[in-house]
CSV table of C-alpha atoms and ligand atoms in Angstrom, one decimal:
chain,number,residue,atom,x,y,z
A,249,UNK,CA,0.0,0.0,0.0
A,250,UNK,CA,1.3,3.5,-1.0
A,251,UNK,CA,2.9,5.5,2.3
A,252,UNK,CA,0.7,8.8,3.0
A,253,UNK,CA,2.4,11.9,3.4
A,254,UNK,CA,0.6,15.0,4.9
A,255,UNK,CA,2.2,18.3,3.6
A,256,UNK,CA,1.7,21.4,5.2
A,257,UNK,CA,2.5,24.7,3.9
A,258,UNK,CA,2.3,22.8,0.0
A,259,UNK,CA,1.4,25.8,-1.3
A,260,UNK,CA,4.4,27.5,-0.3
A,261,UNK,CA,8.0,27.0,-2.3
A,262,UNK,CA,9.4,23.7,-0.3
A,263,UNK,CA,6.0,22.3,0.0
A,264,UNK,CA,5.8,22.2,-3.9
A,265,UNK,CA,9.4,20.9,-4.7
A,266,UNK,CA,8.6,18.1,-1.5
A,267,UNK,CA,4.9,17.0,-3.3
A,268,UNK,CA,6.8,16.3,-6.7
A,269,UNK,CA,9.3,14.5,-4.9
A,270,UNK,CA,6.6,11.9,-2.8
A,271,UNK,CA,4.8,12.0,-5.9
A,272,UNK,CA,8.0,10.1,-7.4
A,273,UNK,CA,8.2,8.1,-4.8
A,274,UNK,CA,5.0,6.5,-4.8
A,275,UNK,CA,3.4,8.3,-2.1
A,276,UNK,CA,-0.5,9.4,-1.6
A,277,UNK,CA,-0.3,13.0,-0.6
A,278,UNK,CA,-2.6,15.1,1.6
A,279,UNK,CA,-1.6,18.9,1.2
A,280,UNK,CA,-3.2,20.8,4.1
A,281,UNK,CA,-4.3,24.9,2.6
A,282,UNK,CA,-5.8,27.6,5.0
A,283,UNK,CA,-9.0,29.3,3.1
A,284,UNK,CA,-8.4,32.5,1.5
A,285,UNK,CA,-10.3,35.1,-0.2
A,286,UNK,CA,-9.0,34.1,-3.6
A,287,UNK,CA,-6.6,30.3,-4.0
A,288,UNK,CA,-3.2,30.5,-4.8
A,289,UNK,CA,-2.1,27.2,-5.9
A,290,UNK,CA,0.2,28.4,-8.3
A,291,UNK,CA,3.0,26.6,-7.5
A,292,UNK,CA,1.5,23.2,-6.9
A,293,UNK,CA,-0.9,23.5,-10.1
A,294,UNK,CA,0.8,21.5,-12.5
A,295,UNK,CA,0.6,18.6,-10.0
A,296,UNK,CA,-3.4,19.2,-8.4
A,297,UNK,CA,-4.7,16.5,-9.8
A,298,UNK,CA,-2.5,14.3,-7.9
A,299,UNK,CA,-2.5,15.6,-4.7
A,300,UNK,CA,-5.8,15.3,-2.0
A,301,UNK,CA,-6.3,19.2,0.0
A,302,UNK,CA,-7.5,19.2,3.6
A,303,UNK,CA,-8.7,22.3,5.2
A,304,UNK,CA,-7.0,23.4,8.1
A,305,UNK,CA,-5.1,26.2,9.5
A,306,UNK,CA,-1.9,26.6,12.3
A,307,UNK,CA,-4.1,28.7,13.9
A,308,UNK,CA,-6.7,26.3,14.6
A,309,UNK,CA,-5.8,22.8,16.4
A,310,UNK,CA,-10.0,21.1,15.4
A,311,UNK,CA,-8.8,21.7,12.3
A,312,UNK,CA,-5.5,19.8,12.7
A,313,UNK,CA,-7.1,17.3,14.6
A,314,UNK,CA,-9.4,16.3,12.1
A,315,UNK,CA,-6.3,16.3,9.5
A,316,UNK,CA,-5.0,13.6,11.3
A,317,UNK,CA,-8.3,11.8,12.1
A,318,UNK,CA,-9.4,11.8,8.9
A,319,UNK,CA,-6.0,11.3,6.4
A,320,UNK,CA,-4.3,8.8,9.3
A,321,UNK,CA,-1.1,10.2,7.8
A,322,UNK,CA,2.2,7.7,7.7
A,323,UNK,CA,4.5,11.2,7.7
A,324,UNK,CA,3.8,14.8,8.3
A,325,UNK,CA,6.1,17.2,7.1
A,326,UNK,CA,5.1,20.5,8.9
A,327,UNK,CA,6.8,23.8,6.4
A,328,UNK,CA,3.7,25.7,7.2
A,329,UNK,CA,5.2,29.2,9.0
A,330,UNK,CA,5.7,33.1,8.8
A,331,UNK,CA,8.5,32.2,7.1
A,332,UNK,CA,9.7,36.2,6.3
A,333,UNK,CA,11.8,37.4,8.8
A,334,UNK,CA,11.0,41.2,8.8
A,335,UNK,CA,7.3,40.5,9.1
A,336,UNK,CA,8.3,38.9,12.3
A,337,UNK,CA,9.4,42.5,13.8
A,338,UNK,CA,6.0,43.5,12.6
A,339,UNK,CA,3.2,40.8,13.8
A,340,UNK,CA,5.4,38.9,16.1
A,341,UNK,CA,2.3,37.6,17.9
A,342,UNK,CA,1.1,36.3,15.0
A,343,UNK,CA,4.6,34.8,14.2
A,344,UNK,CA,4.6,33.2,17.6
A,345,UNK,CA,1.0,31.5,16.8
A,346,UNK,CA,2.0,29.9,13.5
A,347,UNK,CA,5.6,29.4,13.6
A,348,UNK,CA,5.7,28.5,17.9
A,349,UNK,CA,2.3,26.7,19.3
A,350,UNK,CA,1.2,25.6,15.6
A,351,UNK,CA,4.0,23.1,15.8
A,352,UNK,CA,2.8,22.4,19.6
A,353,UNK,CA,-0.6,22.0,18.3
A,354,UNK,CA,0.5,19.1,15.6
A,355,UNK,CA,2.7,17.5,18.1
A,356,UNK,CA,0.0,17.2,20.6
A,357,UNK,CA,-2.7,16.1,18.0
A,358,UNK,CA,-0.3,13.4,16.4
A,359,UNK,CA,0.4,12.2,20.1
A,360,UNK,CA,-3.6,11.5,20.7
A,361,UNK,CA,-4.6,10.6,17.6
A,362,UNK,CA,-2.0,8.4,15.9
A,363,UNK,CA,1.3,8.2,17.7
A,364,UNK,CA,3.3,6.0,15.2
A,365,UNK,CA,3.0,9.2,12.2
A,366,UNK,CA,6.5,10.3,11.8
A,367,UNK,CA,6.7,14.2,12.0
A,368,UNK,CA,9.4,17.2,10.3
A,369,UNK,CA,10.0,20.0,11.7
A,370,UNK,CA,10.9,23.0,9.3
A,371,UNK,CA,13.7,24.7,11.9
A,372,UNK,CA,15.8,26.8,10.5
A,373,UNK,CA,19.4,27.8,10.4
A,374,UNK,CA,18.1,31.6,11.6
A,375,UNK,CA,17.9,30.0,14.9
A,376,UNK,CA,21.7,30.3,14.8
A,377,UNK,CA,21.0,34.2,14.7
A,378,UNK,CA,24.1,35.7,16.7
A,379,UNK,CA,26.3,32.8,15.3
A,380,UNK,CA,28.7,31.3,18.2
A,381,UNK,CA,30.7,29.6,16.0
A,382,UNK,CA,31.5,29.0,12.4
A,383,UNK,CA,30.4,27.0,10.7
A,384,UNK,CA,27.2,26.1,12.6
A,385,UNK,CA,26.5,22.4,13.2
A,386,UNK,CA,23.7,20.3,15.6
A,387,UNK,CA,25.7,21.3,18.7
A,388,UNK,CA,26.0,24.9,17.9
A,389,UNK,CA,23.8,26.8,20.7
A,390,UNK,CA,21.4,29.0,19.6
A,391,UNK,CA,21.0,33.0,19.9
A,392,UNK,CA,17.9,33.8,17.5
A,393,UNK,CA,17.7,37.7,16.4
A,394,UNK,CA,14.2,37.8,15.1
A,395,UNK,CA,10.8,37.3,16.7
A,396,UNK,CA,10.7,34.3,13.9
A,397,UNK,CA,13.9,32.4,15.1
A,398,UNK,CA,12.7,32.9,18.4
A,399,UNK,CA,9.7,31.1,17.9
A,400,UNK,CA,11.0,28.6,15.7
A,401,UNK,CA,13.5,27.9,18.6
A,402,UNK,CA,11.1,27.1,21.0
A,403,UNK,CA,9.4,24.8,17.7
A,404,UNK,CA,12.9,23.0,17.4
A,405,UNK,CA,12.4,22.2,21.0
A,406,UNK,CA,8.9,21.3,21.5
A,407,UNK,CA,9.2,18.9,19.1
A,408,UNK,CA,12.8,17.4,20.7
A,409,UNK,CA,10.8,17.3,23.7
A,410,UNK,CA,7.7,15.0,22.3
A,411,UNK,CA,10.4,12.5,20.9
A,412,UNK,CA,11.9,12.3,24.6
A,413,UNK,CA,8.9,12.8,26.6
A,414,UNK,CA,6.9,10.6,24.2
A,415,UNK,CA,8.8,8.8,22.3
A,416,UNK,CA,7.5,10.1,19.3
A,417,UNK,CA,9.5,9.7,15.4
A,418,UNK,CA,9.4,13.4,15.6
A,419,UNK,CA,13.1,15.5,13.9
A,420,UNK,CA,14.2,19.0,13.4
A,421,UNK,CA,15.7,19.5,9.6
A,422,UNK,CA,17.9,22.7,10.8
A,423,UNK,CA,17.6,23.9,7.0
A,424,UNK,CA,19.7,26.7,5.8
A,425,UNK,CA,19.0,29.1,3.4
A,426,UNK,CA,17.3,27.7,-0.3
A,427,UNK,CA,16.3,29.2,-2.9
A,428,UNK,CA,14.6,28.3,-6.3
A,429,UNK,CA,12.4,29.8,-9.3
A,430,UNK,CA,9.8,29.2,-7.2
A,431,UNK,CA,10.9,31.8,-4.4
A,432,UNK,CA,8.9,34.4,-3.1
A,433,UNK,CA,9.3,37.8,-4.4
A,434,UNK,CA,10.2,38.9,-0.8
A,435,UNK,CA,13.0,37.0,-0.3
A,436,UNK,CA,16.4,38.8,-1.2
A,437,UNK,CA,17.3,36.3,-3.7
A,438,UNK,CA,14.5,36.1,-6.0
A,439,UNK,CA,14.0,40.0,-5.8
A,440,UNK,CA,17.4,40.2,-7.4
A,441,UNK,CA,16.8,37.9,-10.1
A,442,UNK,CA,13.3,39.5,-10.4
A,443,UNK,CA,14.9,42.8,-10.4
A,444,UNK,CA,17.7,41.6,-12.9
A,445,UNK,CA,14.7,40.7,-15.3
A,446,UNK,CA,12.8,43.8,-15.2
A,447,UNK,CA,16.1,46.1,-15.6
A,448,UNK,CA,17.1,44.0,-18.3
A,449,UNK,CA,13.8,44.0,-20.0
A,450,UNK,CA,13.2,48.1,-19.3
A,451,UNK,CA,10.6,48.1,-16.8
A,452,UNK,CA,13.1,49.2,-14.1
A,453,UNK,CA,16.7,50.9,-13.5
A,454,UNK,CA,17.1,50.4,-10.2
A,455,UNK,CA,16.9,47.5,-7.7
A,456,UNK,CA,16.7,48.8,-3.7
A,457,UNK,CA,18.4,46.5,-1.5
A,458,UNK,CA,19.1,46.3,2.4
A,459,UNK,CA,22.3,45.2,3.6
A,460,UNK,CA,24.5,43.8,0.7
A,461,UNK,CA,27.9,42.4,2.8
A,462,UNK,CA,25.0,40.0,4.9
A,463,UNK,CA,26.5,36.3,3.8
A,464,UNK,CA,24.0,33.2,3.8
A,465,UNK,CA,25.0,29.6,3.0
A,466,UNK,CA,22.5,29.2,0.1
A,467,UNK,CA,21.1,26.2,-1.6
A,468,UNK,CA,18.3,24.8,-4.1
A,469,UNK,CA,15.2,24.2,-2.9
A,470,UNK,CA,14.8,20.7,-5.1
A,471,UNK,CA,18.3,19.3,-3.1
A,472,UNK,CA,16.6,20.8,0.6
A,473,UNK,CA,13.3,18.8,0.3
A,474,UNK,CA,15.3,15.5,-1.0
A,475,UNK,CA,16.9,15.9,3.0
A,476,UNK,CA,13.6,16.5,4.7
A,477,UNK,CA,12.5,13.1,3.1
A,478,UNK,CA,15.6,10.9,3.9
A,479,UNK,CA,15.3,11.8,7.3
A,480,UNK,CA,12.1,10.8,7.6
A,481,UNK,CA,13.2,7.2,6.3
A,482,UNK,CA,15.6,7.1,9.1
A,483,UNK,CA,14.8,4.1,12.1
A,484,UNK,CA,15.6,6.7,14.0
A,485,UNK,CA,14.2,10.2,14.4
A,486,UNK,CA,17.4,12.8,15.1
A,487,UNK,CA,18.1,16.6,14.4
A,488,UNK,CA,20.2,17.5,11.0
A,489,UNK,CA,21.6,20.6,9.6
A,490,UNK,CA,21.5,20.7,5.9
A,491,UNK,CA,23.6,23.2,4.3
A,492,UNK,CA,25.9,23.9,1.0
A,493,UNK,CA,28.7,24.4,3.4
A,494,UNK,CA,29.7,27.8,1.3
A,495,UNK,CA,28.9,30.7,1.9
A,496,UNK,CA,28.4,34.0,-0.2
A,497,UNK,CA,27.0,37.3,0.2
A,498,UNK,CA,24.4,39.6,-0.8
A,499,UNK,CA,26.3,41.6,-3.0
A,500,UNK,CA,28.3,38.3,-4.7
A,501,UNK,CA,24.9,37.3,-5.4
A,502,UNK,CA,23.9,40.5,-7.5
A,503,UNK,CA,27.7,41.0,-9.1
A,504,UNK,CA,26.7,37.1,-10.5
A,505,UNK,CA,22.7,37.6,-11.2
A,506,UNK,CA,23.2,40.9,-12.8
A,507,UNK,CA,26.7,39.7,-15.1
A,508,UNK,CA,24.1,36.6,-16.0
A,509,UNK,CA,21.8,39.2,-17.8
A,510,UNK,CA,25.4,40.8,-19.0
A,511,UNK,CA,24.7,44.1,-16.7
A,512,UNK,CA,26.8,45.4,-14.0
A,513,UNK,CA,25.1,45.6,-10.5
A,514,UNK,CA,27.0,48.6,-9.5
A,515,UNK,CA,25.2,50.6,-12.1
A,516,UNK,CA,21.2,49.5,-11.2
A,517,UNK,CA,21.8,48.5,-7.2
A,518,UNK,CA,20.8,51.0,-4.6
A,519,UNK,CA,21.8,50.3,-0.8
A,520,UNK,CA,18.4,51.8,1.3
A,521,UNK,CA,17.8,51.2,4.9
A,522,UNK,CA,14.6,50.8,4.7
A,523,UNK,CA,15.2,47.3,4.1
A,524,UNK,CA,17.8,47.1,7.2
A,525,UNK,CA,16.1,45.0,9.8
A,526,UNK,CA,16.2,46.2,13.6
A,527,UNK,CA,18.8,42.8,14.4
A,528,UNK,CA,20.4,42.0,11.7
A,529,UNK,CA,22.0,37.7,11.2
A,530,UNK,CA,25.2,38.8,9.4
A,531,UNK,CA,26.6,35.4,8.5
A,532,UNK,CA,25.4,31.7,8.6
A,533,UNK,CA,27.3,29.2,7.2
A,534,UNK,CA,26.1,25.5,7.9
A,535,UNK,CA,28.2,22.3,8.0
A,536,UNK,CA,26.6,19.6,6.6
A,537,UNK,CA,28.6,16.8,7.8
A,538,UNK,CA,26.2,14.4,9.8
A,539,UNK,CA,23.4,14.8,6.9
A,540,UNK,CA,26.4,13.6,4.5
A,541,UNK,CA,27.6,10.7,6.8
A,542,UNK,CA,24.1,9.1,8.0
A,543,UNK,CA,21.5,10.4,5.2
A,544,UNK,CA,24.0,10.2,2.2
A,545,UNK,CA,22.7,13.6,1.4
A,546,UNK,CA,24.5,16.1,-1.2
A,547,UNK,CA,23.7,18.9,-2.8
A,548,UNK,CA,23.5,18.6,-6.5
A,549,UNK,CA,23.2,22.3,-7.7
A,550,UNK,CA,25.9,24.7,-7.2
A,551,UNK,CA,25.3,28.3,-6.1
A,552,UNK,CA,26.6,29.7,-9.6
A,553,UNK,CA,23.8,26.9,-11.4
A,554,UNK,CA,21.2,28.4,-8.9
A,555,UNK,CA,21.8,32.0,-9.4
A,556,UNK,CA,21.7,31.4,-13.4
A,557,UNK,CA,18.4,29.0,-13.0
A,558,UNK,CA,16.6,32.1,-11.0
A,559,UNK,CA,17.7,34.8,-13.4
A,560,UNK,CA,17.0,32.5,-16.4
A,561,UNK,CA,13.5,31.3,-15.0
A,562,UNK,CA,12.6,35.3,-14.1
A,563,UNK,CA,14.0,36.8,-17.7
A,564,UNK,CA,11.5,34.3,-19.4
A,565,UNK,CA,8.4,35.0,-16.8
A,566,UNK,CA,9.2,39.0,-16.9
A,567,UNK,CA,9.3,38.6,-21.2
A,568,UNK,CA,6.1,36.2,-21.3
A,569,UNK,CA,4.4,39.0,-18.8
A,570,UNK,CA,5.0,41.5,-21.4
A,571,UNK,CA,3.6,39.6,-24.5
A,572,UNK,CA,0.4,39.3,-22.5
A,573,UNK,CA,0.6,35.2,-22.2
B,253,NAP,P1,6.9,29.8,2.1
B,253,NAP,O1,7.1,29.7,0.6
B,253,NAP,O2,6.7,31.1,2.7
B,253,NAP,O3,5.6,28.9,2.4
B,253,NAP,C1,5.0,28.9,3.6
B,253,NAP,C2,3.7,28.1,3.6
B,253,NAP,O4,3.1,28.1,4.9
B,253,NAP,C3,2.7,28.5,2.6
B,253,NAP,O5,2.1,27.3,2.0
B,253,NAP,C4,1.6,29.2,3.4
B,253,NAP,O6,0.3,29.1,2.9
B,253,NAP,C5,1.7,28.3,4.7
B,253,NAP,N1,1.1,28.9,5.9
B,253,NAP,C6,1.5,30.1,6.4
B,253,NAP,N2,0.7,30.3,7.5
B,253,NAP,C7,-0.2,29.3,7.6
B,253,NAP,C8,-1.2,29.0,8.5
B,253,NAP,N3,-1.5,29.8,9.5
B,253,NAP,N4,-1.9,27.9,8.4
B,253,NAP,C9,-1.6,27.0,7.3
B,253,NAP,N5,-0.6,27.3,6.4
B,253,NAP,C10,0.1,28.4,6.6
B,253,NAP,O7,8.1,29.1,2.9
B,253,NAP,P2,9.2,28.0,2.4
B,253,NAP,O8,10.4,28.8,1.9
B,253,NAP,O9,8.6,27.0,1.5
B,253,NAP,O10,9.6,27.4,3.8
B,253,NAP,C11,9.0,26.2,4.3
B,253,NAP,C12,9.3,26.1,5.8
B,253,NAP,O11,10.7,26.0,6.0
B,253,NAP,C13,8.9,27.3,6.6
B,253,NAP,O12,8.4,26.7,7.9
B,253,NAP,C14,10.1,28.1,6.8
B,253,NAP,O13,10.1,28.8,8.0
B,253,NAP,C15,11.1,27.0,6.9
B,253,NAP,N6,12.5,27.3,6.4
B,253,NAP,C16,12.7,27.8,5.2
B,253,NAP,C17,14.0,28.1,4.7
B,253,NAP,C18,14.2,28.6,3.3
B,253,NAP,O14,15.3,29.1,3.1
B,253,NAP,N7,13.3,28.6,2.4
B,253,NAP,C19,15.1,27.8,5.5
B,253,NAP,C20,14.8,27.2,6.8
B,253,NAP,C21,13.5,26.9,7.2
B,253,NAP,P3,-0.3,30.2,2.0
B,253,NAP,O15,0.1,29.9,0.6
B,253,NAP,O16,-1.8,30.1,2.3
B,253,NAP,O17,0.3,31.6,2.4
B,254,GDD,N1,14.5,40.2,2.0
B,254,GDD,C1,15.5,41.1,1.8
B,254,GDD,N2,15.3,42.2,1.0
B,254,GDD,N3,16.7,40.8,2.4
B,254,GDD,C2,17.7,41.7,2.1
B,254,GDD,C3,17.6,42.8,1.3
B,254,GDD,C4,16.3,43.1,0.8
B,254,GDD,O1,16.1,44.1,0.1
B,254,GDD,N4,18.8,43.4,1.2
B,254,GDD,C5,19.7,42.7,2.0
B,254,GDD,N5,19.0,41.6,2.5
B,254,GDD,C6,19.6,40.7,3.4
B,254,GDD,C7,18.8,40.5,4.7
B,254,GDD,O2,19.1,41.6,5.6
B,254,GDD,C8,19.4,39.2,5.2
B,254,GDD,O3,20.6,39.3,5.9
B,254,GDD,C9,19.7,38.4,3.9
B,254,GDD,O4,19.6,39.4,2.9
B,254,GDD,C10,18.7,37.3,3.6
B,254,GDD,O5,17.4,37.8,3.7
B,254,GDD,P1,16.1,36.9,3.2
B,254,GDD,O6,16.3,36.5,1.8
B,254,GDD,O7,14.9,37.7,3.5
B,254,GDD,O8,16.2,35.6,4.0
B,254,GDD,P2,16.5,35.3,5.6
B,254,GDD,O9,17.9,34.8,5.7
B,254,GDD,O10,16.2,36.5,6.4
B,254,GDD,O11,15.5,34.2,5.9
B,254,GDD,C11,15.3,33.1,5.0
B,254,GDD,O12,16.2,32.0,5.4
B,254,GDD,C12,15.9,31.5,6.7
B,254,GDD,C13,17.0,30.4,6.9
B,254,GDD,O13,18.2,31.0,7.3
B,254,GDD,C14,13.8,32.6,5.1
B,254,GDD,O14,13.6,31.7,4.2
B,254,GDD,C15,13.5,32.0,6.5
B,254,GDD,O15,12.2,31.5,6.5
B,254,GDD,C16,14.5,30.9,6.8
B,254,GDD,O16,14.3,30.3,8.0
């Protein structure tokens, strides 16, 4: 009988990228949507008609309840959140709700209702925040500097907590940054490559960025969610960073995006602090060591085939935009 995976957040970039993968694998899949006033299954459209939606919300734990009740799901991989970090200086209550007692409210319905589901955590490499060492790995403590590492903190723990308390297959995938065509527009990345295409094409001249020397260890979505998975497999359920183990920063990223679309950054890029953030995470950089050794995970796309595969992706979207299609 085919495995059934529950997916929340599958509207979102990594939920996508992880249906297509269970998809592939044989699975059934369950992707759990909150209503809103218009859908948005963009991402996850080419794939609907293989994929069963439940209602539910973070917000809400009936909701969540009945999700298990009524899928009786063999794996849950929970990538709902407030995933951007500046909105987490502006509704940190709200970030708290969804990213902090949502995972407390799957925990404690998966604990009643069917104990033997396996369960992911999306935590998060922001965690590391004020970073006490480079590069991070599973024993690095954590100093979060947003109201969204904070509460994804005390998510990484709750859920460490059920496994001990309750000996539940429950583990942490302490994911650093990835990226992807699929990206949201918000994200620093993908608003370069957006910005790249839009220059490029004339619709814009300049591209207003925050702080360009912030360095991330970035990676491709499609190589993340393949991690997520093979943890999941595991006999047992443990905590993993997964990371490129390189590092780069804002402003390499834009001196490569911009040369892809044969521009020069220096003549379109604008440094505003309006997009500084009151605590800034200057540099994460993961090591990737114990995914490599006990999951056999690697990366396969470099940061250079990344970068190119957003800009590409965004010059055709931006030109098919234009011709009305
Ligand atoms: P994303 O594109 O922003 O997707 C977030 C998803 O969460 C969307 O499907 C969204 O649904 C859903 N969601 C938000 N609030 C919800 C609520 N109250 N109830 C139900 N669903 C809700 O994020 P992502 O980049 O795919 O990241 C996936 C997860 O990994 C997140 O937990 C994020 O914090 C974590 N993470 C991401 C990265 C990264 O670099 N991408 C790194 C480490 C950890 P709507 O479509 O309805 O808005
Ligand atoms: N968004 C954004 N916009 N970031 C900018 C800008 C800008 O105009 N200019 C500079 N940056 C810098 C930010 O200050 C930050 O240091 C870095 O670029 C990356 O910002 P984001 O792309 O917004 O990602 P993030 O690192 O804050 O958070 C992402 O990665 C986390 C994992 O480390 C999100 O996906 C989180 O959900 C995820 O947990």
């Amino acid at each position: 009988m085919a495995k059934r995976a529950l997916i929340t957040g599958v509207t979102g970039q990594d939920g996508s990228y992880l249906a297509e993968l269970l998809l592939a694998e044989g699975y059934e899949i369950y992707g759990m949507v909150r209503r809103l006033s218009m859908e948005n299954y963009d991402r996850i459209e080419h794939i609907l008609d293989r994929i069963k939606l439940v209602n539910g919300d973070l917000l809400d734990e009936y909701s969540i309840m009945d999700a298990v009740s009524s899928v009786q799901p063999d794996e849950v991989y929970n990538l709902a959140a407030q995933s951007f970090v500046p909105t987490s200086f502006a509704q940190p209550m709200l970030t708290a709700q969804f990213n902090g007692l949502g995972v407390l409210r799957w925990l404690e319905a998966i604990r009643r209702l069917k104990p033997d589901t396996r369960f992911y955590q999306a935590s998060t490499s922001e965690m590391f925040g004020k970073v006490r060492e480079v590069p991070q790995t599973e024993l690095t403590p954590f100093h979060p500097r947003s109201p969204y590492g904070v509460a994804k903190v005390y998510a990484y723990f709750i859920t460490v907590n059920y496994r001990e308390s309750y000996g539940l297959h429950a583990s942490n995938g302490i994911l650093f940054n990835h990226e992807s065509p699929r990206r949201g527009l918000e994200f620093v990345t993908r608003k370069i490559t957006d910005g790249v295409a839009r220059i490029k094409l004339g619709l814009a001249s300049q591209l207003r960025l925050g702080n360009l020397e912030a360095r991330r260890d970035w990676g491709f979505a499609g190589d993340f969610v393949r991690a997520m998975w093979l943890m999941m497999q595991e006999e047992q359920p443990d905590d993993y960073v997964i990371a490129t183990g390189l590092e780069h920063s804002v402003r390499e990223f834009c001196e490569i995006a911009f040369s892809r679309a044969d521009l020069d950054y220096r003549d379109h890029v604008v440094e505003d602090p309006e997009f500084w953030r009151p605590a800034e995470v200057h540099h994460l950089l993961g090591d990737p060591s114990k995914a490599r050794e006990k999951l056999a995970w690697e990366p396969e796309v470099t940061f250079e085939e990344l970068v190119a595969m957003m800009v590409d992706a965004d010059l055709e979207r931006v030109g098919r935009e234009m011709k009305g299609a």
